[in-house]
């Protein structure tokens, strides 16, 4: 992939695909609850602006519903608060277009001066952005291409999507990968081709169905895989343990048993919790106690790692049940070697716990993109950045 350092951007309109998909408090103020992805995008935005580019940012937010632009725009979420936060972090005004490829976007794009920055409205307000029809996506990409002269792909969190602004658009313009994308790929390539030993992976999340393909591929690479979070209860159930009212994907138990058997054949150690904090219900003030995994009461549910496994496993939901997350995050931060934090929830947990981000070698912005890369899948956004004009 060509680097943006190889592009001539002075005085040119640069369409920059960023990942600004931040969580919002949709039950109250609508405020951004974690601006980590915005801050991760700042270096490339600033680099382009400092080189005299006219930066036009394309990004998505959430999963808008509706069959038309108008329906989706009415339901939101809008990128307006994200653009405002970006302006605060940059310390200067950021223009905002109220549409994606319409009159407001055109007026905004063509009125920019050198070093100016603008954000277009949520690209997913355009149904064609996520369409499975190549012609529909291509038509939107053509409209977007008229707004810019070059394209930079820096939204790693979206490169696993065959979307108009991720896949079709870079094929129409001179393009390059942003530094964030190149850094993500470099780290993931190292993890999947020549990892330092021992290679230990900690996996969390609620459902094993989301992670079994990743685990299957990691059995070719890892020395040890620690299974935590909600999906640990399905693994415990697969071993025949009572898990009470804990999160459980019963239909995945046969597949989990196959993965466990394959790990044993390959000599990869799958590590599960040995004790847990169990509660009467999932709430911060729930009555709770610590029990071995062999003695989970049928009327209780697991909510956190117990003291014997807190350096390994965690469920990050309520501060009252976040001891496991803190122990794990601090243990990983103390490792003398390559340490990678992947997934939106994991990165948010590290920031919420106040652990300095530079304590880790790399904090991924990828989420689903990172998982699909680790599964060995081809990511359309990366393919597009490697091809085209």
Coordinates of C-alpha atoms in Angstrom, one line a residue:
X1 CA 0.0 0.0 0.0
X2 CA 1.2 3.4 -0.9
X3 CA 1.8 5.8 2.0
X4 CA 0.1 9.2 2.1
X5 CA 3.7 10.6 2.3
X6 CA 3.9 9.6 -1.4
X7 CA 0.9 11.7 -2.4
X8 CA 1.0 15.3 -3.6
X9 CA -1.6 17.0 -1.4
X10 CA -0.7 20.7 -1.3
X11 CA -3.7 22.7 -2.4
X12 CA -5.7 19.6 -3.3
X13 CA -9.0 18.3 -2.0
X14 CA -8.3 15.1 -0.1
X15 CA -11.1 12.7 0.7
X16 CA -10.0 11.2 4.0
X17 CA -12.0 8.1 5.1
X18 CA -11.6 8.1 8.9
X19 CA -13.1 6.0 11.7
X20 CA -15.0 8.4 13.9
X21 CA -17.5 5.8 15.1
X22 CA -17.5 6.8 18.7
X23 CA -20.1 5.8 21.4
X24 CA -22.7 8.4 22.2
X25 CA -25.0 8.7 25.3
X26 CA -28.2 8.2 23.3
X27 CA -30.4 7.9 26.5
X28 CA -29.6 11.4 27.6
X29 CA -27.4 14.2 26.4
X30 CA -26.2 12.6 23.2
X31 CA -22.6 13.4 24.3
X32 CA -19.6 11.4 23.2
X33 CA -18.7 9.0 26.0
X34 CA -15.3 7.9 24.6
X35 CA -13.4 10.0 22.0
X36 CA -10.6 7.6 21.6
X37 CA -11.2 7.0 17.9
X38 CA -11.4 10.7 17.2
X39 CA -8.0 11.2 18.9
X40 CA -6.5 8.2 17.0
X41 CA -7.5 9.9 13.8
X42 CA -5.9 13.3 14.6
X43 CA -2.3 12.6 13.5
X44 CA -3.3 11.9 9.9
X45 CA -5.8 14.8 9.8
X46 CA -3.2 17.1 11.2
X47 CA -0.5 15.8 8.8
X48 CA -2.6 16.4 5.8
X49 CA -3.6 19.9 6.9
X50 CA -0.1 20.8 7.8
X51 CA 1.0 19.9 4.3
X52 CA -1.6 22.3 2.8
X53 CA -4.3 19.8 1.9
X54 CA -8.0 20.7 1.9
X55 CA -9.2 17.8 4.1
X56 CA -12.7 16.4 3.5
X57 CA -13.5 13.7 6.1
X58 CA -15.8 10.8 5.3
X59 CA -16.9 8.7 8.3
X60 CA -19.9 6.7 9.6
X61 CA -21.6 6.6 13.0
X62 CA -23.7 3.8 14.2
X63 CA -26.2 1.9 12.0
X64 CA -28.9 4.4 10.8
X65 CA -32.2 2.8 9.9
X66 CA -34.5 3.7 7.0
X67 CA -34.8 3.2 3.3
X68 CA -33.9 6.8 2.2
X69 CA -31.4 9.5 3.2
X70 CA -34.2 11.5 4.7
X71 CA -35.4 8.7 6.9
X72 CA -31.9 7.9 8.1
X73 CA -31.0 11.5 8.7
X74 CA -34.2 12.0 10.7
X75 CA -33.4 9.0 12.9
X76 CA -29.7 9.7 13.3
X77 CA -27.1 9.6 14.7
X78 CA -25.5 12.7 13.1
X79 CA -21.8 13.3 12.9
X80 CA -22.3 17.0 14.0
X81 CA -21.2 16.4 17.6
X82 CA -18.2 14.5 16.4
X83 CA -17.2 17.3 14.1
X84 CA -17.5 19.7 17.0
X85 CA -15.3 17.5 19.2
X86 CA -12.8 17.2 16.3
X87 CA -12.6 21.0 16.1
X88 CA -12.0 21.2 19.9
X89 CA -9.1 18.8 19.7
X90 CA -7.6 20.5 16.6
X91 CA -8.0 23.9 18.2
X92 CA -9.6 25.4 15.1
X93 CA -13.0 25.5 13.3
X94 CA -14.1 22.4 11.4
X95 CA -16.7 22.9 8.7
X96 CA -19.7 20.5 8.6
X97 CA -21.8 19.5 5.6
X98 CA -25.4 18.5 6.4
X99 CA -25.4 15.8 3.6
X100 CA -23.0 13.3 2.2
X101 CA -22.7 14.0 -1.6
X102 CA -25.4 16.6 -2.1
X103 CA -25.4 20.4 -2.3
X104 CA -24.1 21.0 1.2
X105 CA -21.2 18.6 0.7
X106 CA -20.4 20.3 -2.6
X107 CA -20.5 23.8 -1.2
X108 CA -18.4 22.8 1.8
X109 CA -15.8 20.9 -0.3
X110 CA -15.3 23.5 -2.9
X111 CA -15.2 26.4 -0.5
X112 CA -12.2 25.0 1.5
X113 CA -8.9 26.8 1.5
X114 CA -5.5 25.2 2.0
X115 CA -5.1 23.5 5.5
X116 CA -8.9 23.7 6.1
X117 CA -10.8 20.7 7.5
X118 CA -14.4 19.7 6.9
X119 CA -16.6 16.7 8.0
X120 CA -19.4 15.4 5.8
X121 CA -22.6 14.0 7.4
X122 CA -22.8 10.4 8.4
X123 CA -21.9 8.5 5.2
X124 CA -24.3 5.7 6.2
X125 CA -27.2 8.1 5.8
X126 CA -26.8 7.2 2.1
X127 CA -28.4 3.7 1.7
X128 CA -26.0 3.1 -1.2
X129 CA -23.0 3.2 1.1
X130 CA -23.8 -0.2 2.5
X131 CA -25.6 -1.6 -0.5
X132 CA -24.8 -5.1 -1.7
X133 CA -25.5 -3.9 -5.3
X134 CA -22.2 -3.0 -6.9
X135 CA -23.9 -0.5 -9.3
X136 CA -25.6 1.4 -6.4
X137 CA -22.4 1.6 -4.4
X138 CA -20.5 2.6 -7.5
X139 CA -22.9 5.5 -8.3
X140 CA -22.4 6.9 -4.8
X141 CA -18.7 6.5 -5.1
X142 CA -18.8 8.5 -8.4
X143 CA -20.7 11.3 -6.6
X144 CA -18.2 11.4 -3.8
X145 CA -15.2 11.2 -6.1
X146 CA -16.3 14.6 -7.7
X147 CA -15.7 16.2 -4.3
X148 CA -12.0 15.3 -4.1
X149 CA -8.9 14.9 -6.1
X150 CA -7.1 12.2 -4.0
X151 CA -8.2 9.7 -1.4
X152 CA -6.6 8.5 1.8
X153 CA -8.0 5.5 3.7
X154 CA -7.3 5.8 7.4
X155 CA -10.5 4.2 8.9
X156 CA -9.2 0.8 9.8
X157 CA -12.3 0.0 11.8
X158 CA -14.3 -0.1 8.5
X159 CA -11.8 -1.8 6.1
X160 CA -13.6 -5.2 6.5
X161 CA -16.7 -3.7 4.9
X162 CA -17.3 -3.6 1.1
X163 CA -18.8 -0.2 1.3
X164 CA -18.8 2.7 -1.2
X165 CA -16.5 5.0 0.8
X166 CA -14.2 2.2 1.8
X167 CA -13.9 0.0 -1.3
X168 CA -15.4 1.6 -4.4
X169 CA -14.2 5.2 -3.9
X170 CA -10.4 4.6 -3.7
X171 CA -10.6 2.8 -7.0
X172 CA -11.6 6.0 -8.7
X173 CA -8.9 8.3 -7.4
X174 CA -5.1 8.4 -6.7
X175 CA -5.0 6.9 -3.2
X176 CA -2.9 5.9 -0.3
X177 CA -3.2 4.3 3.1
X178 CA -3.1 6.6 6.2
X179 CA -0.6 6.0 8.9
X180 CA -3.2 4.6 11.3
X181 CA -4.1 1.9 8.8
X182 CA -0.5 1.1 7.9
X183 CA 0.4 0.8 11.6
X184 CA -2.6 -1.5 12.3
X185 CA -1.7 -3.7 9.4
X186 CA 2.0 -3.9 10.4
X187 CA 1.1 -5.0 14.0
X188 CA -1.5 -7.6 12.8
X189 CA 0.9 -8.9 10.2
X190 CA 3.5 -9.4 12.9
X191 CA 1.0 -11.2 15.1
X192 CA -0.1 -13.5 12.3
X193 CA 3.2 -14.3 10.6
X194 CA 6.1 -14.1 13.0
X195 CA 4.9 -13.4 16.6
X196 CA 7.4 -13.2 19.4
X197 CA 7.2 -16.1 21.8
X198 CA 5.4 -16.9 24.0
X199 CA 2.4 -15.6 22.1
X200 CA -0.5 -15.3 24.6
X201 CA -3.9 -14.1 23.5
X202 CA -6.7 -13.0 25.8
X203 CA -10.2 -13.2 24.3
X204 CA -13.3 -11.8 25.8
X205 CA -16.8 -10.9 24.6
X206 CA -20.2 -12.3 25.4
X207 CA -20.6 -14.9 22.6
X208 CA -18.3 -17.6 21.5
X209 CA -20.0 -17.6 18.1
X210 CA -18.3 -14.3 17.4
X211 CA -14.9 -15.6 18.3
X212 CA -14.7 -19.3 17.3
X213 CA -13.3 -18.6 13.8
X214 CA -10.6 -16.3 15.4
X215 CA -9.7 -19.0 17.9
X216 CA -9.6 -21.6 15.2
X217 CA -7.0 -19.5 13.2
X218 CA -5.1 -18.6 16.4
X219 CA -4.6 -22.3 17.1
X220 CA -2.0 -22.1 14.3
X221 CA -0.2 -19.3 16.0
X222 CA -0.7 -18.9 19.7
X223 CA 1.0 -20.7 22.6
X224 CA -1.8 -20.0 25.0
X225 CA -5.3 -18.6 24.7
X226 CA -7.1 -17.1 27.7
X227 CA -10.9 -17.3 27.4
X228 CA -12.7 -14.7 29.5
X229 CA -15.7 -12.5 29.4
X230 CA -19.2 -13.8 28.9
X231 CA -18.2 -16.4 26.4
X232 CA -16.2 -18.2 29.1
X233 CA -19.5 -19.6 30.5
X234 CA -20.2 -21.5 27.3
X235 CA -16.7 -23.0 27.6
X236 CA -17.3 -24.0 31.2
X237 CA -20.7 -25.5 30.2
X238 CA -18.9 -27.5 27.5
X239 CA -16.7 -29.0 30.3
X240 CA -19.9 -30.1 32.1
X241 CA -20.0 -27.3 34.7
X242 CA -23.2 -25.7 36.0
X243 CA -23.2 -22.0 35.0
X244 CA -26.5 -20.9 36.5
X245 CA -28.0 -17.9 34.9
X246 CA -24.8 -16.8 33.3
X247 CA -24.6 -15.8 29.6
X248 CA -24.7 -19.0 27.6
X249 CA -24.9 -20.0 24.0
X250 CA -26.0 -23.6 24.5
X251 CA -26.2 -24.2 20.7
X252 CA -22.4 -23.5 20.5
X253 CA -21.4 -26.1 23.0
X254 CA -20.6 -28.8 20.4
X255 CA -18.5 -26.3 18.4
X256 CA -16.7 -25.2 21.5
X257 CA -15.9 -28.8 22.4
X258 CA -14.4 -29.3 18.9
X259 CA -12.2 -26.2 19.4
X260 CA -11.1 -27.4 22.8
X261 CA -10.2 -30.8 21.4
X262 CA -8.3 -29.3 18.5
X263 CA -6.3 -27.1 20.9
X264 CA -5.3 -30.1 22.9
X265 CA -4.2 -31.9 19.7
X266 CA -2.1 -28.9 18.7
X267 CA -0.6 -28.4 22.2
X268 CA -2.2 -24.9 22.6
X269 CA -3.2 -24.2 26.1
X270 CA -6.8 -22.9 26.5
X271 CA -7.0 -21.3 29.9
X272 CA -10.4 -20.8 31.6
X273 CA -11.4 -19.1 34.8
X274 CA -11.0 -21.1 38.0
X275 CA -13.1 -18.8 40.3
X276 CA -15.8 -16.2 39.7
X277 CA -17.8 -13.5 41.3
X278 CA -21.4 -14.6 41.1
X279 CA -24.5 -12.4 41.8
X280 CA -28.2 -12.7 42.2
X281 CA -28.7 -10.5 39.1
X282 CA -26.7 -8.2 36.8
X283 CA -26.7 -4.9 38.6
X284 CA -24.0 -2.9 40.4
X285 CA -25.6 -3.3 43.8
X286 CA -26.5 -7.0 43.4
X287 CA -25.7 -9.4 46.3
X288 CA -22.6 -11.3 45.2
X289 CA -19.9 -13.8 46.4
X290 CA -16.9 -15.6 45.1
X291 CA -17.1 -19.3 44.2
X292 CA -15.0 -21.9 42.3
X293 CA -16.2 -22.5 38.8
X294 CA -17.1 -26.0 40.0
X295 CA -19.7 -24.6 42.4
X296 CA -21.7 -21.9 40.6
X297 CA -25.2 -21.9 42.2
X298 CA -28.0 -22.6 39.7
X299 CA -29.8 -19.4 40.7
X300 CA -26.8 -17.0 40.3
X301 CA -24.9 -15.6 37.3
X302 CA -21.2 -14.9 36.8
X303 CA -20.4 -11.2 36.6
X304 CA -16.6 -11.0 37.1
X305 CA -13.4 -13.0 37.4
X306 CA -12.6 -14.2 40.9
X307 CA -9.4 -13.2 42.8
X308 CA -7.5 -16.3 41.6
X309 CA -8.0 -15.5 37.9
X310 CA -8.2 -11.7 37.9
X311 CA -4.9 -11.3 36.1
X312 CA -6.4 -13.3 33.3
X313 CA -10.0 -12.7 32.8
X314 CA -12.6 -9.9 33.0
X315 CA -16.1 -8.6 32.4
X316 CA -16.2 -4.8 32.0
X317 CA -19.7 -3.7 32.6
X318 CA -20.2 -2.0 36.0
X319 CA -17.4 -0.5 38.1
X320 CA -18.5 -2.8 40.9
X321 CA -17.6 -5.8 38.8
X322 CA -14.5 -4.4 37.0
X323 CA -11.7 -5.7 39.2
X324 CA -10.9 -8.4 36.7
X325 CA -10.5 -5.9 33.9
X326 CA -8.2 -3.7 35.9
X327 CA -6.0 -6.6 37.0
X328 CA -5.8 -7.9 33.4
X329 CA -5.1 -4.5 31.9
X330 CA -2.4 -3.7 34.4
X331 CA -0.8 -7.2 33.9
X332 CA -0.7 -6.7 30.1
X333 CA 0.7 -3.2 30.5
X334 CA 3.6 -4.6 32.7
X335 CA 4.7 -7.1 30.0
X336 CA 8.1 -6.5 28.5
X337 CA 7.3 -7.2 24.9
X338 CA 4.8 -6.5 22.1
X339 CA 1.4 -5.8 23.8
X340 CA -1.7 -5.2 21.7
X341 CA -5.1 -4.1 22.9
X342 CA -7.8 -4.9 20.4
X343 CA -11.5 -4.3 20.2
X344 CA -13.5 -1.2 21.0
X345 CA -14.7 -2.3 24.4
X346 CA -11.2 -3.3 25.5
X347 CA -9.7 0.0 24.4
X348 CA -12.6 1.9 26.1
X349 CA -11.9 -0.1 29.3
X350 CA -8.3 0.8 29.3
X351 CA -9.1 4.5 28.9
X352 CA -11.9 4.3 31.5
X353 CA -9.5 2.7 34.0
X354 CA -7.1 5.6 33.6
X355 CA -4.2 3.4 32.4
X356 CA -1.9 5.4 30.2
X357 CA -2.3 4.4 26.6
X358 CA 1.5 4.4 26.0
X359 CA 1.7 1.6 28.5
X360 CA 0.9 -0.7 25.5
X361 CA 2.7 -1.2 22.3
X362 CA -0.5 -0.7 20.3
X363 CA -4.1 0.0 20.9
X364 CA -6.2 -1.1 17.9
X365 CA -9.1 0.9 16.6
X366 CA -10.2 -2.1 14.6
X367 CA -12.8 -4.1 16.4
X368 CA -14.4 -6.3 13.8
X369 CA -11.7 -5.5 11.2
X370 CA -9.0 -6.8 13.6
X371 CA -11.0 -10.0 14.3
X372 CA -11.5 -10.7 10.6
X373 CA -7.8 -10.1 9.9
X374 CA -7.0 -12.5 12.6
X375 CA -9.4 -15.0 11.1
X376 CA -7.4 -14.8 7.9
X377 CA -10.1 -13.1 5.9
X378 CA -9.5 -10.8 3.0
X379 CA -10.5 -7.2 3.9
X380 CA -12.1 -5.3 1.0
X381 CA -10.8 -1.9 2.1
X382 CA -7.2 -3.1 2.2
X383 CA -7.6 -4.7 -1.2
X384 CA -8.8 -1.4 -2.7
X385 CA -5.9 0.5 -1.2
X386 CA -3.5 -1.9 -2.9
X387 CA -5.2 -1.6 -6.3
X388 CA -6.6 1.1 -8.6
X389 CA -5.1 4.1 -10.3

